[in-house]
Coordinates of N, CA, C and O in Angstrom, one line a residue:
X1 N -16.0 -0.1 -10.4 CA -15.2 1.1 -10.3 C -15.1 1.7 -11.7 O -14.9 1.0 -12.7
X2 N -15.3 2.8 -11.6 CA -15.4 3.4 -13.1 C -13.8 3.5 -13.7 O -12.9 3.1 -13.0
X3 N -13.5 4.0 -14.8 CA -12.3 4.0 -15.5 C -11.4 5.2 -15.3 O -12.1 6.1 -15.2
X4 N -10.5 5.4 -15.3 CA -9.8 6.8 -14.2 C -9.6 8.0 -16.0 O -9.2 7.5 -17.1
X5 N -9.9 9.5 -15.6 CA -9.7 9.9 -16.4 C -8.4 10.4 -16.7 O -7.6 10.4 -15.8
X6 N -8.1 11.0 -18.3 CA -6.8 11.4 -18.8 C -6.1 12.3 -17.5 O -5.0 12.2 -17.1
X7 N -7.0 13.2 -17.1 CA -6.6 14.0 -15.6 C -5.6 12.7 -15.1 O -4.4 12.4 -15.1
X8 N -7.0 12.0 -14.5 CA -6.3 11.1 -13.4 C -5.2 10.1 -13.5 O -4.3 9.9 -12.7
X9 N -5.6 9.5 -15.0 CA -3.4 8.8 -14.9 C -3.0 9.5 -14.9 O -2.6 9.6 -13.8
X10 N -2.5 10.8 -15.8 CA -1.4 12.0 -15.5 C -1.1 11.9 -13.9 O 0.1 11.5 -13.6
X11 N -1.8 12.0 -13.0 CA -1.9 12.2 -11.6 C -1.4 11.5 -11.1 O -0.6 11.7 -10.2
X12 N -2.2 9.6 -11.6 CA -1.6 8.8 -11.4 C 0.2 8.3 -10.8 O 0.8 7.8 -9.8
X13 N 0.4 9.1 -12.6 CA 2.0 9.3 -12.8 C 3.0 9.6 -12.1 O 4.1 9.1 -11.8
X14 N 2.4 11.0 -11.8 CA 3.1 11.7 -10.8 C 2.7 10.9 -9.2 O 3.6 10.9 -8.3
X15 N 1.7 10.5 -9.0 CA 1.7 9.8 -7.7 C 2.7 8.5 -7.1 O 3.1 8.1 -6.0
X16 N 2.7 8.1 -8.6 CA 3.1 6.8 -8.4 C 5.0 7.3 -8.5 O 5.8 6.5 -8.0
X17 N 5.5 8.2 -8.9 CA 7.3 8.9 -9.5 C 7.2 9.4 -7.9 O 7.9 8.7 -7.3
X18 N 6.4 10.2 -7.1 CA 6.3 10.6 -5.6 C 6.4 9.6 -4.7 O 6.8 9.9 -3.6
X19 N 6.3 8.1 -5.1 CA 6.1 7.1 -3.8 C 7.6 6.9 -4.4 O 7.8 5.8 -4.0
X20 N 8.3 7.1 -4.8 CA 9.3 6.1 -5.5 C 10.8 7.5 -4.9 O 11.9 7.2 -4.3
X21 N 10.3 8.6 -5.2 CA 11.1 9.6 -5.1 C 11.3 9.9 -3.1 O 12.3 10.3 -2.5
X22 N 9.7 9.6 -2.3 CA 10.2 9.7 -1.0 C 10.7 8.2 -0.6 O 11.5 8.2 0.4
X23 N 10.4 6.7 -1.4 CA 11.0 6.1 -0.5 C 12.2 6.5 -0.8 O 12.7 6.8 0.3
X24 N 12.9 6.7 -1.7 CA 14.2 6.7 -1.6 C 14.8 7.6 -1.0 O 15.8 7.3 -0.3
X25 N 14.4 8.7 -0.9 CA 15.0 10.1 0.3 C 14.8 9.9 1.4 O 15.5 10.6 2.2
X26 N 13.7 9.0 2.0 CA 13.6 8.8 3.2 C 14.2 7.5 3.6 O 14.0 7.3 4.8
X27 N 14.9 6.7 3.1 CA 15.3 5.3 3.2 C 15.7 5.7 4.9 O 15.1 5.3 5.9
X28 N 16.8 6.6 4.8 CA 17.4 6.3 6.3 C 16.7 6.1 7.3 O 17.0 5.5 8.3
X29 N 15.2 6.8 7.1 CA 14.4 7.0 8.4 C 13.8 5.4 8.8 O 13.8 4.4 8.0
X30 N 13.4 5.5 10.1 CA 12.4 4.0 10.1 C 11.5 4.0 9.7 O 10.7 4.8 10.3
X31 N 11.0 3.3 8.8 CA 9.4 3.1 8.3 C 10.0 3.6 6.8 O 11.2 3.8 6.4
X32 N 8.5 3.6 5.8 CA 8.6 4.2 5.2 C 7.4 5.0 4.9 O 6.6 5.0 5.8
X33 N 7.1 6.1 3.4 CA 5.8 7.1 3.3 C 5.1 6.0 2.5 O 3.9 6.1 2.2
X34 N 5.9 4.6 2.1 CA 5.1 4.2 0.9 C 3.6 3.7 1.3 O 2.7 3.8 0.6
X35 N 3.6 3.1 2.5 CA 2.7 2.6 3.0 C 1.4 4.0 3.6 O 0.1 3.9 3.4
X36 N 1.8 4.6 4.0 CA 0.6 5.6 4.4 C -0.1 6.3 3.0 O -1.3 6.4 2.9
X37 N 0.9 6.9 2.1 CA 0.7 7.3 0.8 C -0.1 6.1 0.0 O -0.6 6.4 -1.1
X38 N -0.2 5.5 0.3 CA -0.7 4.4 -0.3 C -2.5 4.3 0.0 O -3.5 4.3 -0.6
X39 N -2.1 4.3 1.0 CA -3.3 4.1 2.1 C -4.2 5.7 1.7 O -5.4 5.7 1.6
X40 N -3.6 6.9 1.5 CA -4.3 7.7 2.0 C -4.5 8.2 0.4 O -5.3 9.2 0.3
X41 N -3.9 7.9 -1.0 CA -4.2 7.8 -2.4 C -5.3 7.2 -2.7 O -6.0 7.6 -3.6
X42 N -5.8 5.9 -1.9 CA -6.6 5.3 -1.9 C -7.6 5.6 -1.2 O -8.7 5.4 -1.7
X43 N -7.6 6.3 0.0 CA -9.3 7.2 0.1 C -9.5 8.1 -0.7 O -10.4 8.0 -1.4
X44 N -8.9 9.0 -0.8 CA -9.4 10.4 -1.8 C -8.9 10.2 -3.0 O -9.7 10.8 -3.7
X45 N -8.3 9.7 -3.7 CA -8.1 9.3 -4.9 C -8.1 7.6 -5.8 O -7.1 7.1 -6.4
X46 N -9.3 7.1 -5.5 CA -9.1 5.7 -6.0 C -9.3 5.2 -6.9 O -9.2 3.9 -7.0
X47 N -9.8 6.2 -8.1 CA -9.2 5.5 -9.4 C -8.2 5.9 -10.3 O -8.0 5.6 -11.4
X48 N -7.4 6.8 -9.3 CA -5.7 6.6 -9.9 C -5.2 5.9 -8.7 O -4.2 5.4 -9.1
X49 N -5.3 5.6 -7.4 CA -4.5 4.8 -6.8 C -3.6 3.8 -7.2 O -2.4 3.7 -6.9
X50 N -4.4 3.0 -8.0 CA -3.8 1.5 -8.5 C -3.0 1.7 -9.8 O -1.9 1.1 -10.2
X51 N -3.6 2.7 -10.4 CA -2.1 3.3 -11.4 C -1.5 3.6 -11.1 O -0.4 3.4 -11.7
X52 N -1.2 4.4 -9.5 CA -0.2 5.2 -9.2 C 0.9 3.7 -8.4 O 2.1 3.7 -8.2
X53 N -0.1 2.7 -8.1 CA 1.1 1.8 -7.5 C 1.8 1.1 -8.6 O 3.0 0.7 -8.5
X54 N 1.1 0.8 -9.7 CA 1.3 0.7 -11.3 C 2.8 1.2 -11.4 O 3.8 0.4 -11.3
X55 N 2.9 2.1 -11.5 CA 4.0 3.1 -11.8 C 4.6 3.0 -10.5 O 5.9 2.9 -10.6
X56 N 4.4 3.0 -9.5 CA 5.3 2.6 -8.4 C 6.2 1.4 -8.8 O 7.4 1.3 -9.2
X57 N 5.4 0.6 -8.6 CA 6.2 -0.7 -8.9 C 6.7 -0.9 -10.5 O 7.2 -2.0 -10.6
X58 N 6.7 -0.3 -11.4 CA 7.5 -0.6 -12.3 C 8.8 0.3 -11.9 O 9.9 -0.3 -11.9
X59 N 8.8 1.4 -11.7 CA 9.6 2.4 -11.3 C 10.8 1.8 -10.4 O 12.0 2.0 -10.4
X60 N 10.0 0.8 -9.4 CA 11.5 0.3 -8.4 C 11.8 -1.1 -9.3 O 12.8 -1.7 -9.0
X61 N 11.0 -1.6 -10.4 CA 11.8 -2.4 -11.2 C 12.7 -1.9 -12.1 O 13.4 -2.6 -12.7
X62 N 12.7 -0.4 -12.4 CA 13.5 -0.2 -13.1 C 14.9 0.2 -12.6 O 16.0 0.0 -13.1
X63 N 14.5 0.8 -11.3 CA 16.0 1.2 -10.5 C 16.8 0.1 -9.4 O 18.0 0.3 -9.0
X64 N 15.9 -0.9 -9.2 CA 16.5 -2.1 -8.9 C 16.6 -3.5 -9.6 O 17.0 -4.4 -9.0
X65 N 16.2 -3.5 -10.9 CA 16.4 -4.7 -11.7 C 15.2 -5.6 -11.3 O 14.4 -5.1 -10.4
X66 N 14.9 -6.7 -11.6 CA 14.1 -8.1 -11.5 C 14.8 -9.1 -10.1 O 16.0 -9.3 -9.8
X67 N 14.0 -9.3 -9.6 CA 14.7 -10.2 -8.5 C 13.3 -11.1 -7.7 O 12.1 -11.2 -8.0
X68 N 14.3 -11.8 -6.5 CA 13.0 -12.3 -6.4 C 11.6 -11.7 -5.4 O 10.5 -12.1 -5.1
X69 N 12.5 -10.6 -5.2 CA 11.5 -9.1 -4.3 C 10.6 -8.7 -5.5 O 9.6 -7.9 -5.4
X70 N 10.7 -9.1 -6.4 CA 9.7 -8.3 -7.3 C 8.9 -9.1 -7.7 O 8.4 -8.7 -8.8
X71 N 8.5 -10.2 -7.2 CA 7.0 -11.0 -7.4 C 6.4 -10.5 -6.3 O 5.3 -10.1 -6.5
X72 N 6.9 -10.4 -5.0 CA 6.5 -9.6 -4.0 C 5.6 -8.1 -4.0 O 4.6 -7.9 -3.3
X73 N 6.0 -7.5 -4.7 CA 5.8 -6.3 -5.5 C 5.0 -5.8 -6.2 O 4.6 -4.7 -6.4
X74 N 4.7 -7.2 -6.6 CA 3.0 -7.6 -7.7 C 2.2 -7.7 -7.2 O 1.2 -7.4 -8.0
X75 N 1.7 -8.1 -6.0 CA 0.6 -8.3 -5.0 C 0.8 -7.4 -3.8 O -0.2 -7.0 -3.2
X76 N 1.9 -7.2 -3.6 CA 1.3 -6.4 -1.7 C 0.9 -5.3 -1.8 O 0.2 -4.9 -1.0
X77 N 1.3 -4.2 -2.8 CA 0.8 -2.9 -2.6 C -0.6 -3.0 -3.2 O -1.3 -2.1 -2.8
X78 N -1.2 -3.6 -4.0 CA -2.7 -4.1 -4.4 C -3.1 -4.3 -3.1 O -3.8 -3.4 -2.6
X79 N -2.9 -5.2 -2.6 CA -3.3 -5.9 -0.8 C -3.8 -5.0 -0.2 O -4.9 -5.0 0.2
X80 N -2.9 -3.8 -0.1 CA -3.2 -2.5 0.5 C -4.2 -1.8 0.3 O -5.0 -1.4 1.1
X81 N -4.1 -1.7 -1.0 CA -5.1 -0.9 -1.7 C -6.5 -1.8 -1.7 O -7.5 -1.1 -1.6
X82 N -6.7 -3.1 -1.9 CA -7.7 -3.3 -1.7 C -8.1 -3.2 0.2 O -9.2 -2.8 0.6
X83 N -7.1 -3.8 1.1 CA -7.9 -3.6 2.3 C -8.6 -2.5 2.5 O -9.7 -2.4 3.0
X84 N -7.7 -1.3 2.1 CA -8.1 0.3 2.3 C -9.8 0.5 1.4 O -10.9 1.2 1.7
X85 N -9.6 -0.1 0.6 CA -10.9 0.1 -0.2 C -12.3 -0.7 0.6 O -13.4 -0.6 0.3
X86 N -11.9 -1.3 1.6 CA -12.7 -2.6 2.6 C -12.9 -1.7 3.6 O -13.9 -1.7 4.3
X87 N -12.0 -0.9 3.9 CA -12.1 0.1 5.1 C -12.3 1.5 5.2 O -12.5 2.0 6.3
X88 N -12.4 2.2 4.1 CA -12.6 3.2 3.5 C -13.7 4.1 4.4 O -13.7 5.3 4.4
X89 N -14.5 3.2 5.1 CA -15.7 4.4 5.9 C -15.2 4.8 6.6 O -15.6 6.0 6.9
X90 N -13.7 4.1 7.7 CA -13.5 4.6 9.0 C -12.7 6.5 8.2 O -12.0 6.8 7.2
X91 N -13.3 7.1 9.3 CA -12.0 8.3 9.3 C -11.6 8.5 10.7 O -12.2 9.3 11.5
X92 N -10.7 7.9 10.8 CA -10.5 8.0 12.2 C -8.5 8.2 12.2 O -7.9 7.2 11.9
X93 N -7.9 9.2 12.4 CA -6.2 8.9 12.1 C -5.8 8.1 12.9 O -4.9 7.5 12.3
X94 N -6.1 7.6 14.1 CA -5.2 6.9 15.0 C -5.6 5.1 14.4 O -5.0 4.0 14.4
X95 N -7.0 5.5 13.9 CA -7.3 3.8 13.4 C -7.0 3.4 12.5 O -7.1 2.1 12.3
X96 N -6.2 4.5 11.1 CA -5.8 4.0 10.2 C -4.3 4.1 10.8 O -3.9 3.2 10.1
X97 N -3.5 4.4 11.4 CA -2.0 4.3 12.1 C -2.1 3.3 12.4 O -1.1 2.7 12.4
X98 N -3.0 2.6 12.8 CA -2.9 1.2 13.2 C -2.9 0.2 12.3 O -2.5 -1.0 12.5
X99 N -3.7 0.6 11.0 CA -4.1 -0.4 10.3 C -2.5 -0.3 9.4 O -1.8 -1.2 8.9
X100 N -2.2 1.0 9.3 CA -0.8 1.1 8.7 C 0.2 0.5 9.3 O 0.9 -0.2 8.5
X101 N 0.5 0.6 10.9 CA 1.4 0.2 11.5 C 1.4 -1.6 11.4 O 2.5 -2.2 11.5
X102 N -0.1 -2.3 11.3 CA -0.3 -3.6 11.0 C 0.6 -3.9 9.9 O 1.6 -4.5 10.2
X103 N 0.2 -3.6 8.5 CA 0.3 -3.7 7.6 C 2.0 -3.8 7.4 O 2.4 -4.7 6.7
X104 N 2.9 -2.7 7.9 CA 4.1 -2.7 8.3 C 4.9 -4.2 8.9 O 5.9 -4.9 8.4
X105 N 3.7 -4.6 10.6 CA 4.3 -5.6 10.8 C 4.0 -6.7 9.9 O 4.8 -7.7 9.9
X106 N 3.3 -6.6 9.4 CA 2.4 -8.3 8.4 C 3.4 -8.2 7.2 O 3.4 -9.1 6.5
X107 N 4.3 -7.1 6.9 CA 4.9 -7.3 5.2 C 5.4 -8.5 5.3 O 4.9 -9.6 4.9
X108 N 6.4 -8.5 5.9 CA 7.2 -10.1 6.1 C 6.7 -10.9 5.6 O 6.9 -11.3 4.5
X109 N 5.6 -11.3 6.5 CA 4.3 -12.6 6.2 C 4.1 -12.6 5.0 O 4.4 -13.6 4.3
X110 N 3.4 -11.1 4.4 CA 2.8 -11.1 3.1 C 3.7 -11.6 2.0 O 3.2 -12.1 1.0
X111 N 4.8 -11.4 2.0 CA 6.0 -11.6 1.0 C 6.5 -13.1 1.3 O 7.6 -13.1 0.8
X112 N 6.4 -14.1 1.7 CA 7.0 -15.1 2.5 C 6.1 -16.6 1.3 O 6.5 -17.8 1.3
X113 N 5.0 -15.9 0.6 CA 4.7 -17.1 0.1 C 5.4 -17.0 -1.3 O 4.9 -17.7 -2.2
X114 N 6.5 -16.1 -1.9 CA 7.4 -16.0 -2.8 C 8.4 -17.4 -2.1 O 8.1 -18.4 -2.6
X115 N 9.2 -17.5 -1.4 CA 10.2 -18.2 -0.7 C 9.2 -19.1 -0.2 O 9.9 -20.1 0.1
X116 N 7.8 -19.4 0.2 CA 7.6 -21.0 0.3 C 7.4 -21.5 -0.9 O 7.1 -22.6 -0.7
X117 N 7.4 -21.3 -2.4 CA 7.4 -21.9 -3.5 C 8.5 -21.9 -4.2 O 8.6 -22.8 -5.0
X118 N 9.9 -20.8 -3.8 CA 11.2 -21.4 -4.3 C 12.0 -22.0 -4.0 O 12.9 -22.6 -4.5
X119 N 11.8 -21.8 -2.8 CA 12.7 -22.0 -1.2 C 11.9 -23.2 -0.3 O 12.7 -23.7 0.6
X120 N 11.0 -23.7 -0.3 CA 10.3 -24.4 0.4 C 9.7 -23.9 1.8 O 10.0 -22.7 1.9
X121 N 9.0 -24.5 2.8 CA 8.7 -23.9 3.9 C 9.9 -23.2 5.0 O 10.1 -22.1 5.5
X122 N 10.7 -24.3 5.2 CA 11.6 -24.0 6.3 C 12.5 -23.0 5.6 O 13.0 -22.4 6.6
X123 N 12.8 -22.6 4.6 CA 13.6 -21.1 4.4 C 12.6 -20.4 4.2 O 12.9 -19.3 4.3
X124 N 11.1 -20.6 3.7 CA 10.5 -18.8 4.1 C 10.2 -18.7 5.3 O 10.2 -17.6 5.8
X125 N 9.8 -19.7 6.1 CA 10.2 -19.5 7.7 C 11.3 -19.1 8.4 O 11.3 -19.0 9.6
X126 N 12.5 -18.9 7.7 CA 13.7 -18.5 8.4 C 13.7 -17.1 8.0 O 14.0 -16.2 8.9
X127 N 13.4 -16.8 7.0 CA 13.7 -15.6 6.1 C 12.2 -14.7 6.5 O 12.4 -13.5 6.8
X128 N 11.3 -15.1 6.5 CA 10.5 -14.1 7.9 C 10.9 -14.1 9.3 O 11.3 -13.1 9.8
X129 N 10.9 -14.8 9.6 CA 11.8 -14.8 11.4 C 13.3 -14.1 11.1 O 13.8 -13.9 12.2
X130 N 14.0 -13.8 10.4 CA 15.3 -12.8 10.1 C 14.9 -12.0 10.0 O 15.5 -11.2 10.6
X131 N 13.3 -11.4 9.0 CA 13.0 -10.2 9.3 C 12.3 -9.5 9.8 O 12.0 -8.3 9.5
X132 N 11.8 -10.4 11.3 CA 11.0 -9.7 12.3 C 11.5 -8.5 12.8 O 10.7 -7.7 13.2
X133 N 12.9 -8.1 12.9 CA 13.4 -6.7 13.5 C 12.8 -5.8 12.6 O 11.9 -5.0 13.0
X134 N 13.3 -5.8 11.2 CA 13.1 -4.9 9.8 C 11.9 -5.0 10.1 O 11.9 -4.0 10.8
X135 N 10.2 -5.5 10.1 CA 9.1 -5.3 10.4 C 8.5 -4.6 11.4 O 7.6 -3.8 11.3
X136 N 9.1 -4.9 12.4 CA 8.9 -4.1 13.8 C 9.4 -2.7 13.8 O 9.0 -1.7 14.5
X137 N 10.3 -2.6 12.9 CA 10.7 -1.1 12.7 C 9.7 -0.1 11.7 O 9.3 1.0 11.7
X138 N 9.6 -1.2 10.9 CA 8.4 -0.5 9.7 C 6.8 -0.7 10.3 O 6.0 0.0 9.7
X139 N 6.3 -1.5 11.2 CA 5.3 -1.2 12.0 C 5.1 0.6 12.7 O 4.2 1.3 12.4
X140 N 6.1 1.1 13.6 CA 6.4 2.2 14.2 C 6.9 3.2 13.2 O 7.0 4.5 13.3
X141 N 7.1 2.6 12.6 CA 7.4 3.8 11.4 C 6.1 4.5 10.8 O 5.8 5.7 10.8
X142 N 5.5 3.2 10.4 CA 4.4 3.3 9.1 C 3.6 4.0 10.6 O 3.1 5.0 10.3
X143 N 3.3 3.8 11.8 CA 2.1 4.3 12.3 C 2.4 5.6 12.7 O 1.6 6.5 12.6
X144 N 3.7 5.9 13.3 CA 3.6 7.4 13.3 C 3.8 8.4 12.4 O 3.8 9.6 12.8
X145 N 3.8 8.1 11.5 CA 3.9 8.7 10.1 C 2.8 8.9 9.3 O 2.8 9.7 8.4
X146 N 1.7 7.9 9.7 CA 0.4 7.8 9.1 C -0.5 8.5 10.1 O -1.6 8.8 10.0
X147 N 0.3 8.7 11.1 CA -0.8 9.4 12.8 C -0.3 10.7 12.6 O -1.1 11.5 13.1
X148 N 1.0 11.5 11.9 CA 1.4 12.8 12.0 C 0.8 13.1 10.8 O 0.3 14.2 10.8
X149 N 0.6 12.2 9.6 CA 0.4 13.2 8.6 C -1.0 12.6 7.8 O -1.2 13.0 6.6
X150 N -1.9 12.0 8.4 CA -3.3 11.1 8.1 C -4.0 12.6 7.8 O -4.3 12.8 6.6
X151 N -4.4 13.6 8.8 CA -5.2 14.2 8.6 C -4.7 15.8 7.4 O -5.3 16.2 6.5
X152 N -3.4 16.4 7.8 CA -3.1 16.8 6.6 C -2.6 16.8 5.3 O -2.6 17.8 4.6
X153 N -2.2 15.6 5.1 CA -2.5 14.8 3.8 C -3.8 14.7 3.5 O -3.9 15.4 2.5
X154 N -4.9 14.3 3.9 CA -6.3 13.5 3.5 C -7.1 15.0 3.0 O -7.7 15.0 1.9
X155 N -6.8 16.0 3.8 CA -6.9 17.5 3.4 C -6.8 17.7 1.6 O -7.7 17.9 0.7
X156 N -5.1 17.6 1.5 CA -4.8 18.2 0.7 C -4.9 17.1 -0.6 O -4.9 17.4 -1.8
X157 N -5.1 15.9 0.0 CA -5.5 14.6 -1.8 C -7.0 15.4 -1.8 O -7.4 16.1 -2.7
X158 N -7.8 15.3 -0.6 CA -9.2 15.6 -1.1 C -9.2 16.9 -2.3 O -9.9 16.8 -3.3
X159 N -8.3 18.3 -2.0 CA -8.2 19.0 -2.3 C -8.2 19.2 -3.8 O -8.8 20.0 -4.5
X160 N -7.4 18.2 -4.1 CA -6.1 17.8 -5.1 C -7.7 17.1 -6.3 O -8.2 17.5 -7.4
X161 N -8.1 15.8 -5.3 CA -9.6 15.5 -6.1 C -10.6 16.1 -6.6 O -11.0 15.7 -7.7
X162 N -10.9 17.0 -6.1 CA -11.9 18.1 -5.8 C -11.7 18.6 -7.4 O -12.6 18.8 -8.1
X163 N -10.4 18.7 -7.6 CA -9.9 19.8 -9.3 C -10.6 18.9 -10.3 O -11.4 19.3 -11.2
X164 N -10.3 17.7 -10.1 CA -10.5 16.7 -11.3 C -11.5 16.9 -11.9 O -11.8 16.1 -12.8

């Protein structure tokens, strides 16, 4: 992968202050944009993607402090970004809603080997099974969200690429 230009961190920046600025405006809704945004930074723009989660994730360390959600934080939106980069041929909206809406139900799981190394097995097994509701909501979230807005988004990053 080539090295992203001065254009593209700038872009980065702002990509990554945008995931940070809708989850928070959208908290109340179910789901959230972080996951589709994520997903759809990573087809048309993938060598600021990983900056822009870069700055994502420092950004919710700075407005939520250090905890133990934030070892979590270091690896899953990467996860994303690389499955997306594994899948990158399909263009299909309904097949990436799915792979979003997956991704939604699987967070739990993905975060759960933080709490089997502090916590041992039987509390990250409790502490995912507590949050199978909160999953199941961000599954249906993340896919209809990624199914309404997959193809005019993908439009307007290509767009957005295209300047660079």
């Amino acid at each position: 992968m080539r090295r992203p230009t001065t254009r593209e961190m700038v872009l980065a920046g702002l990509m990554g202050a945008l995931l940070v600025v809708l989850k928070e405006s959208l908290a109340v809704l179910p789901g959230e944009p972080v996951t589709p945004l994520i997903l759809l930074y990573t087809l048309e723009l993938p060598a600021a993607a990983p900056w822009a989660i870069a700055v994502f994730v420092v950004l919710q360390f700075v407005l939520y402090g250090f905890g133990m959600w934030s070892w979590m934080y270091l690896y899953v939106w990467f996860l994303l970004y690389w499955i997306v980069r594994r899948l990158r041929q399909m263009d299909s909206a309904l097949g990436w809603a799915v792979v979003s809406g997956a991704y939604g139900l699987a967070f739990g799981a993905l975060c759960t080997p933080v709490y089997l190394v502090t916590m041992g097995p039987i509390s990250a097994f409790a502490w995912w099974v507590a949050g199978l509701p909160t999953d199941l909501v961000h599954c249906a979230g993340n896919f209809a969200i990624t199914l309404l807005t997959y193809r005019p988004l993908r439009r307007a990053l290509r767009a957005i690429g295209s300047r660079l």
